[in-house]
XYZ file of C-alpha atoms in Angstrom:
352
model
C 89.032 133.085 99.900
C 89.286 134.565 103.374
C 91.171 132.498 105.951
C 90.675 132.286 109.696
C 93.757 130.965 111.501
C 92.597 129.422 114.772
C 95.277 129.010 117.435
C 95.489 128.933 121.202
C 98.979 127.930 122.371
C 102.494 129.341 122.195
C 103.835 126.639 119.821
C 100.998 127.375 117.400
C 101.945 131.057 117.337
C 105.429 130.024 116.191
C 104.333 127.299 113.779
C 101.995 129.696 111.994
C 104.709 132.344 111.539
C 105.689 131.130 108.052
C 102.063 130.858 106.959
C 101.239 134.398 108.101
C 104.281 135.757 106.245
C 103.264 133.910 103.078
C 99.641 135.062 103.292
C 100.797 138.655 103.604
C 103.172 138.311 100.647
C 100.409 136.788 98.500
C 97.899 139.412 99.707
C 95.433 136.740 100.777
C 92.981 138.146 103.357
C 93.098 136.442 106.755
C 92.348 136.947 110.431
C 94.021 135.324 113.437
C 91.609 134.003 116.079
C 93.190 133.262 119.460
C 91.176 130.916 121.691
C 93.281 131.978 124.715
C 94.021 128.380 125.739
C 97.433 129.557 126.989
C 96.408 132.729 128.777
C 99.701 134.169 130.029
C 99.088 137.520 128.366
C 102.591 138.979 128.824
C 104.294 135.883 127.420
C 101.804 135.658 124.574
C 102.353 139.293 123.669
C 106.122 138.790 123.665
C 105.932 135.764 121.358
C 103.504 137.418 118.967
C 105.826 140.413 118.915
C 108.783 138.246 117.962
C 106.767 136.514 115.258
C 105.688 139.834 113.769
C 101.930 139.419 113.946
C 99.126 139.756 116.457
C 95.727 138.114 116.916
C 92.868 140.021 115.380
C 90.460 138.588 117.927
C 91.094 137.064 121.381
C 88.556 134.920 123.208
C 87.355 136.857 126.252
C 86.574 135.406 129.660
C 87.304 131.987 131.120
C 88.504 129.446 128.570
C 86.631 126.234 127.864
C 86.441 124.200 124.665
C 82.671 124.599 124.390
C 82.777 128.353 124.873
C 85.664 128.642 122.389
C 83.633 126.754 119.758
C 80.714 129.170 120.101
C 83.069 132.146 119.993
C 84.970 130.997 116.860
C 81.670 130.277 115.098
C 80.589 133.832 115.756
C 83.904 135.153 114.399
C 83.419 133.212 111.163
C 80.146 135.008 110.586
C 81.500 138.372 111.661
C 84.562 138.243 109.379
C 82.950 136.321 106.481
C 85.570 133.563 106.721
C 85.254 130.676 104.264
C 88.349 128.634 105.210
C 89.615 127.730 108.680
C 93.321 126.841 109.058
C 94.533 124.941 112.113
C 97.926 123.597 113.082
C 98.779 120.427 114.976
C 96.884 118.475 117.617
C 95.819 121.049 120.197
C 92.404 121.793 121.607
C 92.421 124.909 119.411
C 92.854 122.714 116.327
C 89.865 120.635 117.388
C 87.825 123.773 118.075
C 88.598 125.083 114.594
C 87.706 121.752 112.985
C 84.358 121.438 114.760
C 83.439 125.000 113.863
C 84.392 124.459 110.211
C 82.207 121.356 109.998
C 79.158 123.020 111.518
C 79.620 126.358 109.773
C 79.947 124.825 106.299
C 83.373 126.320 105.572
C 86.607 124.718 104.372
C 89.227 123.312 106.724
C 93.009 123.119 106.235
C 95.075 121.030 108.668
C 98.798 121.747 108.864
C 100.823 118.921 110.469
C 98.346 116.314 109.227
C 98.938 112.586 109.530
C 100.893 112.452 112.778
C 100.105 109.323 114.785
C 101.551 107.828 117.970
C 98.962 105.018 117.751
C 98.000 105.635 121.367
C 94.379 106.726 121.713
C 94.792 107.376 125.426
C 96.423 110.654 124.376
C 94.117 113.628 123.897
C 96.447 114.809 121.144
C 95.970 111.556 119.247
C 92.194 111.835 119.382
C 92.437 115.435 118.200
C 94.633 114.416 115.245
C 92.215 111.731 114.120
C 89.183 114.009 114.289
C 90.844 117.000 112.623
C 92.320 114.894 109.805
C 88.899 113.353 109.199
C 87.227 116.746 108.893
C 89.860 118.540 106.806
C 89.577 119.394 103.117
C 93.306 120.162 102.812
C 95.825 117.946 104.615
C 99.344 119.380 104.769
C 101.847 116.780 105.975
C 105.367 117.441 107.216
C 106.939 114.342 105.662
C 106.243 111.707 103.027
C 105.734 109.192 105.855
C 102.634 111.052 107.063
C 101.384 111.626 103.513
C 101.626 107.888 102.799
C 99.801 107.087 106.028
C 96.951 109.469 105.208
C 96.619 107.987 101.730
C 95.750 104.611 103.286
C 92.812 105.947 105.336
C 89.526 104.940 103.666
C 86.975 107.664 102.857
C 89.329 110.506 103.778
C 87.696 113.480 102.079
C 90.667 115.841 102.082
C 93.426 116.286 99.515
C 96.930 115.436 100.743
C 99.940 117.701 100.170
C 103.408 116.888 101.504
C 104.785 120.386 101.950
C 107.367 120.145 104.764
C 107.639 121.517 108.291
C 106.963 125.199 108.973
C 109.650 125.101 111.691
C 112.259 124.934 108.885
C 111.196 128.428 107.791
C 111.168 129.720 111.363
C 114.675 128.461 112.135
C 116.030 129.851 108.871
C 114.473 133.302 109.254
C 115.544 133.722 112.887
C 118.990 132.114 112.651
C 120.548 135.380 113.829
C 118.726 135.005 117.161
C 120.109 131.528 117.816
C 123.524 132.294 119.243
C 125.345 130.045 121.756
C 124.249 130.514 125.362
C 127.267 128.577 126.711
C 130.383 126.887 125.328
C 130.601 123.590 127.215
C 129.217 120.092 126.632
C 125.720 120.226 128.038
C 122.468 118.283 127.831
C 119.198 120.156 127.359
C 116.126 118.717 129.073
C 112.375 119.293 128.766
C 109.881 116.970 130.471
C 106.281 118.027 130.977
C 103.775 115.617 129.396
C 100.721 114.537 131.341
C 101.593 110.834 131.319
C 104.877 111.755 133.043
C 103.580 114.260 135.580
C 100.618 112.027 136.503
C 102.953 109.499 138.187
C 104.980 110.290 141.308
C 106.961 107.070 140.956
C 107.806 107.794 137.326
C 108.941 111.332 138.076
C 111.097 110.174 140.982
C 112.724 107.433 138.909
C 113.413 109.560 135.822
C 114.726 112.525 137.810
C 117.035 110.267 139.830
C 118.369 108.814 136.586
C 118.945 112.224 135.039
C 120.709 113.410 138.172
C 123.159 110.500 137.893
C 123.712 111.168 134.195
C 124.585 114.767 135.022
C 127.988 113.509 136.161
C 128.773 112.699 132.505
C 128.231 116.263 131.224
C 129.653 119.676 131.978
C 126.079 120.745 132.681
C 122.444 119.731 132.330
C 120.058 122.586 131.621
C 116.423 121.971 132.569
C 113.905 124.812 132.093
C 111.129 123.299 134.165
C 107.583 123.563 132.855
C 104.992 124.889 135.358
C 103.087 121.577 135.158
C 106.224 119.643 136.125
C 107.043 121.979 138.996
C 103.457 121.850 140.282
C 103.487 118.044 140.155
C 106.708 117.931 142.164
C 105.128 120.136 144.811
C 101.945 118.062 144.803
C 103.876 114.813 145.300
C 106.298 116.258 147.838
C 109.315 115.626 145.598
C 112.346 117.650 146.654
C 114.497 119.573 144.195
C 117.380 117.674 145.783
C 116.455 114.906 143.339
C 118.006 117.175 140.703
C 120.831 118.714 142.726
C 123.374 118.165 139.915
C 121.051 119.661 137.287
C 120.646 123.368 136.541
C 116.888 123.738 136.949
C 115.780 127.122 135.628
C 112.498 128.883 134.955
C 110.864 128.410 131.531
C 112.699 130.306 128.798
C 111.319 132.233 125.854
C 111.151 130.408 122.507
C 114.353 131.642 120.879
C 116.286 131.038 124.089
C 115.055 127.447 124.036
C 115.911 127.008 120.350
C 119.404 128.397 120.953
C 119.967 125.974 123.835
C 118.762 123.135 121.594
C 120.953 124.083 118.640
C 124.216 123.939 120.576
C 123.402 121.089 122.975
C 125.447 117.909 123.104
C 122.169 115.990 123.396
C 118.480 116.731 124.023
C 116.380 114.711 126.476
C 112.689 115.445 126.029
C 109.100 114.251 125.851
C 108.045 117.060 123.490
C 106.983 116.289 119.939
C 108.014 119.712 118.646
C 111.453 119.475 120.228
C 112.025 116.078 118.601
C 111.533 117.842 115.256
C 113.721 120.784 116.199
C 116.513 118.499 117.394
C 116.383 116.677 114.054
C 116.510 119.920 112.044
C 119.482 121.128 114.104
C 121.271 117.772 113.809
C 121.363 117.309 117.587
C 120.876 113.725 118.845
C 117.705 113.232 120.859
C 116.423 110.874 123.545
C 112.644 110.808 123.944
C 111.442 109.724 127.386
C 108.071 108.330 126.358
C 106.560 105.007 125.368
C 105.889 106.155 121.803
C 106.360 108.981 119.327
C 104.447 110.477 116.434
C 107.761 111.336 114.742
C 108.927 107.911 113.452
C 111.090 109.525 110.778
C 113.436 110.730 113.534
C 113.749 107.165 114.854
C 114.384 105.566 111.452
C 117.287 107.932 110.812
C 118.903 107.173 114.172
C 118.590 110.794 115.241
C 116.177 109.932 118.053
C 115.543 107.019 120.433
C 112.359 106.338 122.400
C 113.306 104.863 125.779
C 110.163 104.456 127.812
C 110.744 105.248 131.484
C 113.114 102.492 132.654
C 116.347 103.968 134.109
C 118.656 101.524 132.343
C 117.077 102.288 128.957
C 117.428 106.041 129.463
C 121.078 105.742 130.500
C 121.974 103.483 127.567
C 120.213 105.740 125.058
C 121.874 108.925 126.332
C 125.327 107.345 126.173
C 124.764 105.972 122.672
C 123.066 109.039 121.211
C 125.515 111.676 122.371
C 128.177 110.110 120.121
C 126.069 111.160 117.119
C 126.539 114.891 117.705
C 127.480 116.532 114.421
C 126.060 113.759 112.271
C 124.067 114.894 109.230
C 120.501 113.634 108.872
C 118.434 113.597 105.666
C 116.196 116.659 105.182
C 112.935 114.756 105.751
C 111.163 117.954 106.884
C 111.715 119.652 103.552
C 113.448 122.799 102.417
C 112.575 126.377 103.353
C 109.545 127.954 101.708
C 106.992 125.766 103.507
C 104.643 128.655 104.257
C 104.712 129.748 100.630
C 103.935 126.215 99.453
C 100.908 125.986 101.764
C 99.495 129.289 100.530
C 100.159 128.402 96.885
C 98.280 125.093 97.327
C 95.304 126.858 98.881
C 95.215 129.473 96.133
C 95.309 126.806 93.452
C 92.918 124.283 94.946
C 90.461 126.251 97.094
C 86.827 125.447 96.356
C 83.572 126.020 98.161
C 82.958 123.456 100.913
C 79.807 122.383 99.103
C 81.899 120.846 96.298
C 83.080 118.096 98.685
């Protein structure tokens, strides 16, 4: 078995950390194929450096999904790969899945079974297609494993192994020191459905600016997409004059801010998980979530975009700081469990 890990975004670099470490420990041959979807080379190099691995191959030239598919297919032949591993719901995951199907090699999907039940989302369509193609479906929680088990004619085997972020947070705990000592809210808002609407951005930012009066500080590392949308719509930073808007921060800086926050306000799926693992109450400013386990525990609330709902949720959730939540994302050793499953169950694609 030789594995090709296909990735293309910064979160994937971090989520695959535990898997890379486990593959090395088990001496399983693998190569990392970077589709270059996020092409900030300096930032990518810094994150790979922190994670302790580097891509063996990087897609050259201008990125497009079609070109990335052709490139990954060529890498499979060049490196004699017989199993593709992808993580999550990105374009890179879809690229890896399509290549696996048409190259007659196995496919493992880590983070399988997530659903927001909103097919307007590109991520949702990617999840459905990748889950349908995969031979090995690694879910983060029993909820996702149970959902996958109900899908008719799903060809892959389902393994509930936990969330690789648990390993990451454990191994880099020494990096996650407090950045400040007051009661602050940590904010990330960048999703397309948010930045596509001037009215929505104006309303949510006005609401957050009012809520800032209830905290010592609000820290908002603004995503480039969000900043560009504000400029496009002519929205002034005065909308957030009580909020500390800063440039994007590197991954461990963000995790440290999350860990010690009084509350997290976000539209990020990954940050919903991280908030839960840290035990920090979360408010998700979206109409839906693919992390229902965080809602059922009370750790997270989905508000939609109405100002009154956001205000009520923030006030209610911040009282839960310090509350312990059940370990639905599993215990450490997730990367090792994934590799052990692949070693035990790997078969030629033609056996399916």
